[in-house]
Short mmCIF file of C-alpha atoms in Angstrom, two decimals:
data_model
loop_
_atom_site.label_atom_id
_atom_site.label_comp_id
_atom_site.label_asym_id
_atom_site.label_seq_id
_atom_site.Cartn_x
_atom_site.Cartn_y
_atom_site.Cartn_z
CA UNK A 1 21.50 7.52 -8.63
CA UNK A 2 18.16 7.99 -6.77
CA UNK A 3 14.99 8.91 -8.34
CA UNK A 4 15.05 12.26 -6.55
CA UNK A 5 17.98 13.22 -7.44
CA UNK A 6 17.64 12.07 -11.26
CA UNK A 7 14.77 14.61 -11.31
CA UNK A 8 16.30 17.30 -9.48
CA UNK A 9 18.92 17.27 -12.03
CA UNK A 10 16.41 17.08 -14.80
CA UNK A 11 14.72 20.01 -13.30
CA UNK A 12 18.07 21.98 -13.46
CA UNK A 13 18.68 20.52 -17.14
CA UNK A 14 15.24 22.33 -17.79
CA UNK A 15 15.90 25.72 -16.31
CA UNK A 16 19.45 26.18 -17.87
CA UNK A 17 17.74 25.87 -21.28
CA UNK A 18 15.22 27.90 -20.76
CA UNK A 19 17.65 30.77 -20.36
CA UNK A 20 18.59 30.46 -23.91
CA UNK A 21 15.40 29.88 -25.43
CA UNK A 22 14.69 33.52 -23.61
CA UNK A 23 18.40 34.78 -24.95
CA UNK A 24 17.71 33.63 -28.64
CA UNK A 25 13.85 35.51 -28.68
CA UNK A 26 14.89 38.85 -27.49
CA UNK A 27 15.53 40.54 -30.75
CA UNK A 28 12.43 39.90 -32.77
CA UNK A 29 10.67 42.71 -31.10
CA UNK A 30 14.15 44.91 -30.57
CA UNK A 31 15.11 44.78 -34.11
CA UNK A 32 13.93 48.00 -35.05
CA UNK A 33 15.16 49.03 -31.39
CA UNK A 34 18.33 48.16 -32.52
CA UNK A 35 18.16 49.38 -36.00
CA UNK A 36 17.66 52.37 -34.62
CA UNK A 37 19.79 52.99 -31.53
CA UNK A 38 23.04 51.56 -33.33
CA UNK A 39 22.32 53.65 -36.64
CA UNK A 40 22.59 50.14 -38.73
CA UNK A 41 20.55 48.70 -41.42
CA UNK A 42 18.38 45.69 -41.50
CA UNK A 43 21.42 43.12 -43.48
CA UNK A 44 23.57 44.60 -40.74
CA UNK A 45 21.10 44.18 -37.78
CA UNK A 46 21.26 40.35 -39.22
CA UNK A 47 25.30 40.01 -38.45
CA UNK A 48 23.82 39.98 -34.37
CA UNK A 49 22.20 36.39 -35.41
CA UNK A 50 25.75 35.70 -37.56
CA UNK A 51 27.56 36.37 -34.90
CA UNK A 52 25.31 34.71 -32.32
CA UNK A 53 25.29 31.55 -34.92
CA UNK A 54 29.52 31.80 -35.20
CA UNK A 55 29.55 32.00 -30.98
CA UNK A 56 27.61 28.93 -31.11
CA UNK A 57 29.65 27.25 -33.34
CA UNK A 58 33.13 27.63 -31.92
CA UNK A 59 31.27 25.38 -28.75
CA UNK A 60 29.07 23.34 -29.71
CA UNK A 61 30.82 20.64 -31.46
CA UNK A 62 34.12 20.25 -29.67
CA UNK A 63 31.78 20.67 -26.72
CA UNK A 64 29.88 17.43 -27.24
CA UNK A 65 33.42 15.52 -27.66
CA UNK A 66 34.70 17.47 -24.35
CA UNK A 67 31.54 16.20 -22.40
CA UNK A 68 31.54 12.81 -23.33
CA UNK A 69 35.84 13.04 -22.34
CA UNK A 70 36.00 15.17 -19.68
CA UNK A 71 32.42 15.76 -18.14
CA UNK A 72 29.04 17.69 -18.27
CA UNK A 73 29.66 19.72 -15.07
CA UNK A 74 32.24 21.88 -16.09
CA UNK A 75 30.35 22.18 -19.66
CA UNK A 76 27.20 23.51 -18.10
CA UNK A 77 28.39 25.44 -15.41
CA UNK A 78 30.70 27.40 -17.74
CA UNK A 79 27.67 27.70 -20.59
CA UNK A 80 25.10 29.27 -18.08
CA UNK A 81 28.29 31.49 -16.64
CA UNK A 82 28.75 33.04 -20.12
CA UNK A 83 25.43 33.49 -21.07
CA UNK A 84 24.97 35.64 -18.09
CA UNK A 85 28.06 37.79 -19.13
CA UNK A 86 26.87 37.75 -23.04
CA UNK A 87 23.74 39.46 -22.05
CA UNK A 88 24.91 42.04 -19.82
CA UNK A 89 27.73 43.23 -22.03
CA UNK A 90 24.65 43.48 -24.96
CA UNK A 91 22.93 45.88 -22.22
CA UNK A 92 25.41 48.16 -22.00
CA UNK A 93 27.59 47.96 -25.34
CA UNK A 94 28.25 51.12 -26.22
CA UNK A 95 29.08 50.89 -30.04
CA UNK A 96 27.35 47.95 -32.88
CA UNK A 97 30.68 46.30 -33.14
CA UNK A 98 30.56 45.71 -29.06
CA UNK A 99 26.76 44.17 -29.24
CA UNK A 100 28.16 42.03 -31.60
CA UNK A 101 30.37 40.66 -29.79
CA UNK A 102 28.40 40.04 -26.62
CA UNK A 103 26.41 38.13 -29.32
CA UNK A 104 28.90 35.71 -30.21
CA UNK A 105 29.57 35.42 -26.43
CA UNK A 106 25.75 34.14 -25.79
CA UNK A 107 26.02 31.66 -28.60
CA UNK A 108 29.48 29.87 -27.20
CA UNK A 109 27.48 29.91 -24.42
CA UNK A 110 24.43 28.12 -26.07
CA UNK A 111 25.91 25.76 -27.50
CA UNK A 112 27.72 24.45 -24.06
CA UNK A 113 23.96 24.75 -22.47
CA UNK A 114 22.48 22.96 -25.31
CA UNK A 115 24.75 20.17 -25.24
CA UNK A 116 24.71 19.42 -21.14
CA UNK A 117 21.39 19.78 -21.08
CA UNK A 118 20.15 17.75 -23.96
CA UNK A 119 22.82 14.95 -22.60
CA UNK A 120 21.55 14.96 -19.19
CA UNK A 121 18.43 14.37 -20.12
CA UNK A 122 19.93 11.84 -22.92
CA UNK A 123 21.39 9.59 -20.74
CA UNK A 124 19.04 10.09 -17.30
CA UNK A 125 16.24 8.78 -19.64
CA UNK A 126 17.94 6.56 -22.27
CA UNK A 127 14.10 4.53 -22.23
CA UNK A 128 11.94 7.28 -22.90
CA UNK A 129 14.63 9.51 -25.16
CA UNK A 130 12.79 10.66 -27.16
CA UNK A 131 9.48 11.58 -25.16
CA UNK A 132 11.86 12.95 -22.03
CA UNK A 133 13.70 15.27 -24.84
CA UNK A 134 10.49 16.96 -25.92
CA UNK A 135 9.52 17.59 -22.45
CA UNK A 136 12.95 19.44 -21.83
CA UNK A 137 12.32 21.66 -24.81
CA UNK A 138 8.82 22.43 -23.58
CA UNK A 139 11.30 24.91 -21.47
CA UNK A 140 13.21 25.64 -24.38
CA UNK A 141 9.82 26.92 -25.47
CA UNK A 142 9.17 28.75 -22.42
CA UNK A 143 11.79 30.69 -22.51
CA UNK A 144 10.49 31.09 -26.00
CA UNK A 145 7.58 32.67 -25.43
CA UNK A 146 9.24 35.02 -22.46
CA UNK A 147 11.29 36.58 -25.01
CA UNK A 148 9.15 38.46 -27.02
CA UNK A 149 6.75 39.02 -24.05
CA UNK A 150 9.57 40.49 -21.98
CA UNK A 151 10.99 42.30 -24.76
CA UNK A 152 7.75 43.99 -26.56
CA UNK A 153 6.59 44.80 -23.12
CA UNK A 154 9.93 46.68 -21.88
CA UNK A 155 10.10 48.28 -25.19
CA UNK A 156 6.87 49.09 -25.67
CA UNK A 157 6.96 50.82 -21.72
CA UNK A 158 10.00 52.45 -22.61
CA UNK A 159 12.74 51.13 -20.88
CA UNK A 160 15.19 51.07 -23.82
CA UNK A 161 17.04 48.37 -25.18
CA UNK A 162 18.95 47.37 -22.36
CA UNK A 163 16.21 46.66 -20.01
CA UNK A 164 14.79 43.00 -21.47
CA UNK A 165 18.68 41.90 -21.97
CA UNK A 166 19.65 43.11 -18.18
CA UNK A 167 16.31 40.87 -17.11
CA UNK A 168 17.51 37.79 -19.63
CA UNK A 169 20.67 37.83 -17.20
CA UNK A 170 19.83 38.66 -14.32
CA UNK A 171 17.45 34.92 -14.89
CA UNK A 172 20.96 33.33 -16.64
CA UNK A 173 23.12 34.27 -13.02
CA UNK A 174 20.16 32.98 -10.74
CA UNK A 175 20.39 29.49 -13.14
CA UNK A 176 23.95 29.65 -12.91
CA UNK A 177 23.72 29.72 -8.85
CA UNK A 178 21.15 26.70 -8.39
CA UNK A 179 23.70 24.48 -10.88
CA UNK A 180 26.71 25.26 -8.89
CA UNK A 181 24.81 23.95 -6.26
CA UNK A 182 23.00 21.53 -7.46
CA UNK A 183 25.62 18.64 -7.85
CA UNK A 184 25.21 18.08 -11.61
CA UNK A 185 27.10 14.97 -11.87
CA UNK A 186 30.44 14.95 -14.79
CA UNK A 187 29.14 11.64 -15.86
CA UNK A 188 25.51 9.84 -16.12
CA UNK A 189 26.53 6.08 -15.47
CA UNK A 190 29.12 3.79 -16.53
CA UNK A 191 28.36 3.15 -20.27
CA UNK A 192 29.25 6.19 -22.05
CA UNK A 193 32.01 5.51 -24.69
CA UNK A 194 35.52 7.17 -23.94
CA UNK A 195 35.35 8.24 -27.54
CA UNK A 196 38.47 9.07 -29.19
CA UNK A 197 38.97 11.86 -32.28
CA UNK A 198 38.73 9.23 -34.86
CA UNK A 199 35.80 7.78 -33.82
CA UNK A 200 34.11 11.46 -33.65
CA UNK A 201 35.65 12.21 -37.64
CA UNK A 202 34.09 8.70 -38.60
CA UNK A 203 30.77 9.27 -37.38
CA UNK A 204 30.55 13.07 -38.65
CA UNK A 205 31.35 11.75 -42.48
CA UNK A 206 28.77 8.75 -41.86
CA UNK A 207 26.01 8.94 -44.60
CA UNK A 208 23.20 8.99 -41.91
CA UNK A 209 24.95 11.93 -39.79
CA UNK A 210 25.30 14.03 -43.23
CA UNK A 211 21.45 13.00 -43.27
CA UNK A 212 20.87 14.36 -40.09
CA UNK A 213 22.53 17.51 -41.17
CA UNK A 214 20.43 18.38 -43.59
CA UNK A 215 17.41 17.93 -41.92
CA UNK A 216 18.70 19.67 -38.48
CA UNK A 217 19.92 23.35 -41.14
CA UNK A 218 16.79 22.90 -43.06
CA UNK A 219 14.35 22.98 -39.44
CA UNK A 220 16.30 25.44 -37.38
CA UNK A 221 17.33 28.02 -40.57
CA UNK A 222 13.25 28.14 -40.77
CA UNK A 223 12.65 28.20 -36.52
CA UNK A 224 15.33 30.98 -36.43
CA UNK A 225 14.34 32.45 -39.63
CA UNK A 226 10.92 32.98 -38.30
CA UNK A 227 11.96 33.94 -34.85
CA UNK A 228 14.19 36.77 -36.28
CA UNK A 229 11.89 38.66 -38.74
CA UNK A 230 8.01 37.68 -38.53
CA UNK A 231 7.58 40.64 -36.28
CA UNK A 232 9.23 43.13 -38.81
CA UNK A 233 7.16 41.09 -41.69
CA UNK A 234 4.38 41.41 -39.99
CA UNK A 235 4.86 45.13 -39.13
CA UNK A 236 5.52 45.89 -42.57
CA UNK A 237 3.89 43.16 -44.83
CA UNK A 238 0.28 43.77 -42.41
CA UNK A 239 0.78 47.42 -40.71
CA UNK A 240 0.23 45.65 -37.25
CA UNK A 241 1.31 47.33 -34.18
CA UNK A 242 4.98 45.92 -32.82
CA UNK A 243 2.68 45.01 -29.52
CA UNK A 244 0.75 42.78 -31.43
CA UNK A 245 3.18 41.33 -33.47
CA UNK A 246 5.18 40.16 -31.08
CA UNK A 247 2.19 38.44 -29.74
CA UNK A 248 1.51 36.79 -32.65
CA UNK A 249 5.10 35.71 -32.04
CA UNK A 250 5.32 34.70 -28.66
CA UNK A 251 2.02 32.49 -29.17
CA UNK A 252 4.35 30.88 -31.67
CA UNK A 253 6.30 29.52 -28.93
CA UNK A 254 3.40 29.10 -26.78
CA UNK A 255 2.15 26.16 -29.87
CA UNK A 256 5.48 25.23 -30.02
CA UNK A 257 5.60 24.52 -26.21
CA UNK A 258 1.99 23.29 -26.11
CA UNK A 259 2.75 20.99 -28.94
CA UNK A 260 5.90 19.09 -26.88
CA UNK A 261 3.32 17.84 -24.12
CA UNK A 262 1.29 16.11 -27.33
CA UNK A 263 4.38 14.83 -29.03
CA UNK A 264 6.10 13.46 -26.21
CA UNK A 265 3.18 11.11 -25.58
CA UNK A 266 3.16 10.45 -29.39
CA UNK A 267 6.47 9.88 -30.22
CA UNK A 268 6.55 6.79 -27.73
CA UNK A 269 3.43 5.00 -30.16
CA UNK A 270 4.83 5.77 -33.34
CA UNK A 271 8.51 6.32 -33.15
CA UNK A 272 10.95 9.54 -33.52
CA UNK A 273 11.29 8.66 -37.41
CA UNK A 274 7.33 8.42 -38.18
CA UNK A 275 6.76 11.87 -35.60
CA UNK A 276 9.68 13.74 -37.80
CA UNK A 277 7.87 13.16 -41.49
CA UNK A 278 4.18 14.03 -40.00
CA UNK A 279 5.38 17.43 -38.29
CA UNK A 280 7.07 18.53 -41.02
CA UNK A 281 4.95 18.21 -43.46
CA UNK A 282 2.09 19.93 -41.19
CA UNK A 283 4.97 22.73 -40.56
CA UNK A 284 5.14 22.97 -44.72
CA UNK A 285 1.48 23.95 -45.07
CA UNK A 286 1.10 26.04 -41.98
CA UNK A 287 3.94 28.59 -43.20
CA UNK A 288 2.30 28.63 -46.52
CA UNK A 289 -0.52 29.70 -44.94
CA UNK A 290 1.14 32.37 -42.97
CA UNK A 291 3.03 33.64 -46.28
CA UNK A 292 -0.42 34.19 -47.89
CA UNK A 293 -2.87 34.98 -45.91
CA UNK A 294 -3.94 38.63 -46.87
CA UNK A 295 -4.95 39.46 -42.66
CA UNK A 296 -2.98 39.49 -39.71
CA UNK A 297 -5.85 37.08 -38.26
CA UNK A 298 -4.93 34.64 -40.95
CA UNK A 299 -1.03 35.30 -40.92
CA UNK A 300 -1.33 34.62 -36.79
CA UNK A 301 -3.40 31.19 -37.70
CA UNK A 302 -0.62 30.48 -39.92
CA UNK A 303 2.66 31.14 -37.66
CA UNK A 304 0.97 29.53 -34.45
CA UNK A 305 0.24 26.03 -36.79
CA UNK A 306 3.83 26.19 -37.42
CA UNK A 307 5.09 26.42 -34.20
CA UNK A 308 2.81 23.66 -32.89
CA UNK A 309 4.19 21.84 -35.96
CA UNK A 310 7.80 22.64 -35.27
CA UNK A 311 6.99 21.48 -31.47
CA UNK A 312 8.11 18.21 -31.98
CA UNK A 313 10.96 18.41 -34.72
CA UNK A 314 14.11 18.98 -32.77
CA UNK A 315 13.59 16.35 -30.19
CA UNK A 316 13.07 13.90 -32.74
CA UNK A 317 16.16 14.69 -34.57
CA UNK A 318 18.07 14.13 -31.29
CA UNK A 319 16.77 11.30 -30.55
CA UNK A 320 17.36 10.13 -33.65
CA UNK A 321 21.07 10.75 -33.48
CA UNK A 322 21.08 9.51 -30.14
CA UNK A 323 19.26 6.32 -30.68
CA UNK A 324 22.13 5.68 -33.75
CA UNK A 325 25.35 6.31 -31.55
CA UNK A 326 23.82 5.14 -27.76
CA UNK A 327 27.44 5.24 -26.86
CA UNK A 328 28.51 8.29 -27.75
CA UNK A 329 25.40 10.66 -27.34
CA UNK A 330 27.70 13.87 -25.72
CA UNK A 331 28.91 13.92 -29.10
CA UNK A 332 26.23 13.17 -31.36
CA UNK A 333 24.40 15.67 -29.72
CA UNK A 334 27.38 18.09 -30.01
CA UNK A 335 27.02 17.39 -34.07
CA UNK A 336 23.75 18.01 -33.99
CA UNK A 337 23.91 21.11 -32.41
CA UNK A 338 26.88 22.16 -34.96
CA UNK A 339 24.35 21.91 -37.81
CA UNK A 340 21.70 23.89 -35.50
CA UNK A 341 24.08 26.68 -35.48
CA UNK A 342 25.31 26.78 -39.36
CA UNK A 343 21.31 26.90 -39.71
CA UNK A 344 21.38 29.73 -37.32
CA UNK A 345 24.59 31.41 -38.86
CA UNK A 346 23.52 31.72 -42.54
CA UNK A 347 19.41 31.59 -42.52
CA UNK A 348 18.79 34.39 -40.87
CA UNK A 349 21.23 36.45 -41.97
CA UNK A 350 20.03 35.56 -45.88
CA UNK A 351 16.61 36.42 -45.23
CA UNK A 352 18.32 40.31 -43.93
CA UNK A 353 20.18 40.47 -47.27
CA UNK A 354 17.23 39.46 -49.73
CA UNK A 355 15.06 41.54 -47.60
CA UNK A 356 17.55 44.52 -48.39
CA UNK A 357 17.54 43.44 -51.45
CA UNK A 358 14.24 42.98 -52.61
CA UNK A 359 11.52 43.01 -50.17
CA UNK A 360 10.80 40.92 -46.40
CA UNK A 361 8.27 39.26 -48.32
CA UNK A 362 10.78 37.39 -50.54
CA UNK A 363 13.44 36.96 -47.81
CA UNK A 364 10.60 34.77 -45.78
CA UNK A 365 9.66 33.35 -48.70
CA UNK A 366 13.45 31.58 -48.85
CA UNK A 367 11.73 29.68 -45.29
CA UNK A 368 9.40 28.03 -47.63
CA UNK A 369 11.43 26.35 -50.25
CA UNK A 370 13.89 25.34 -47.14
CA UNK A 371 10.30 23.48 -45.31
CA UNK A 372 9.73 21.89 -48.14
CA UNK A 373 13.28 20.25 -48.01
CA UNK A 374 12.52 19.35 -44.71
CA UNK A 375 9.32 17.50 -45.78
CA UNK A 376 12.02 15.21 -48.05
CA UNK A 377 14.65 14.57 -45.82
CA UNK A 378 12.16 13.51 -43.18
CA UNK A 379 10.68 10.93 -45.50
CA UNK A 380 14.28 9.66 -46.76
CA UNK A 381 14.76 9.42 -43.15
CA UNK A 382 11.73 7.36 -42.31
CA UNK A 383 13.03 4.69 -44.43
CA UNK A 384 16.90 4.62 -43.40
CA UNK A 385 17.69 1.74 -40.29
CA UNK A 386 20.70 2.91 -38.21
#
């Protein structure tokens, strides 16, 4: 394969995930949009992310073991097709069960983007994995940061809730179009492992991929815990405006994004394993800071360390996976993604229910104890060889 065309296809690997980082950071600043226009209450505004997380999960991990079988054309091109429909049927459901539903449909979705892209990328750069990975999500991030730009603004102009999600895929079709021309090849070179079912079942019960697990629920639960309700927290916790709080939010993203460029020149000088324990144990102390600062100055200081913090997690964890099983990185990265989505299924939706509960401070305050796991897992990590 030439260089050109290795980059092209990078490039393409970079705008398809984009689109999802913009699906996935829509509803911070709609929640009370859609609190309000589907007559539901906050634990039920939290079965969207459920749903979303369940969507993800019926993909994601069969996904990873189709790719490395069959392909990562068709896996891709049907991903970005779907998340294009999943956002226009959210537009215009008419009823809460409906915008469920088109929920679930963008996470299958997701997941097939998430896997093709992160494999592309996998296997086009197999000697700079893990500094090529964080450089693909800096577009993750992007898209991001959009989200709640897109969204607040919309809302805040009063376009309703459709408008941002009718923009979101009107962006997922125009992806969809340059991929189905863009000869995204089914297979990156001649090495990939024809993995069988077996193989996949062996290396899911491996005490290293269980590991991995951990870490991978522990990260995303807080990402997507975060990226769900810090604009309601901070609209109720600090009285800010929903404008503002979804800047607070976007800028988030923006560290997160920011932080990738950093941490995929670091991550080649001290390794995926040694990057992993340092971020998140920076992440820990930033969200404490966020969960007790007394301002919205502070509380914005706080959730912006975090997200430049968090900027270099999930790339390491992929590369990590990917540097254990070189042979069979479709599929690793399929797992990986699995354990993305159960953190996406059940974190955000707890944090809904103890806010109902109790109060949005103690549902974020369930983020905490899960970044202080983190912290442990990444230094059990740093001194496992696989």
């Amino acid at each position: 394969m030439t260089r050109g065309r290795v980059r092209y296809i990078t490039f393409l690997s970079y705008i398809s995930l984009l689109s999802y980082g913009l699906c996935i950071s829509l509803a911070g600043p709609a929640l009370g949009e859609i609190q309000r226009h589907f007559g539901v209450t906050g634990a039920s505004a939290g079965l969207l992310f459920t749903a979303q997380s369940v969507g993800f999960l019926s993909t994601v991990l069969f996904g990873g073991y189709l790719a490395d079988r069959a392909g990562l054309r068709p896996v891709i091109l049907a991903g970005q097709a779907l998340l294009a429909a999943g956002l226009a049927l959210f537009a215009a459901a008419g009823s809460f069960t409906a915008a469920v539903a088109a929920y679930a449909v963008t996470g299958a979705a997701g997941g097939l983007i998430e896997i093709a892209s992160n494999t592309l990328v996998s296997d086009l750069h197999p000697g700079t994995r893990v500094s090529s990975l964080n450089v693909l999500h800096i577009f993750f991030g992007l898209g991001g940061l959009a989200g709640p730009l897109v969204s607040g603004w919309m809302l805040s102009h009063g376009t309703g809730l459709a408008g941002p999600y009718y923009a979101a895929a009107g962006y997922s079709a125009l992806a969809f179009l340059l991929l189905i021309t863009g000869g995204v090849p089914s297979r990156i070179g001649t090495g990939a492992e024809q993995i069988d079912f077996k193989r996949a079942v062996s290396m899911l019960k491996s005490p290293f991929t269980i590991l991995l697990a951990a870490a991978t629920i522990s990260y995303v639960g807080v990402e997507m815990g975060i990226n769900a309700w810090s604009v309601l927290y901070l609209e109720q916790s600090l009285d800010m405006e929903k404008m503002a709080a979804s800047t607070i939010l976007a800028n988030f993203w923006l560290a997160m994004t920011l932080g990738r460029i950093a941490c995929a020149a670091l991550g080649k000088k001290i390794g995926e394993k040694n990057l992993l324990a340092l971020l998140a144990l920076l992440a820990c102390c930033t969200y404490a800071l966020f969960l007790v600062s007394p301002t919205p100055a502070l509380a914005g200081a706080g959730l912006v360390g975090t997200g430049l913090a968090f900027s270099g997690v999930f790339p390491a964890l992929l590369a990590i996976g990917g540097n254990a099983y070189p042979r069979a990185t479709a599929t690793i990265t399929g797992m990986s993604m699995t354990f993305s989505g159960i953190g996406f299924m059940v974190v955000p939706w707890l944090v809904g229910v103890v806010a109902s509960a109790t109060s949005i401070t103690a549902g974020m305050g369930m983020l905490a104890a899960l970044s202080v796991l983190l912290v442990t897992l990444a230094a059990i990590m740093r001194t496992r060889q696989e």
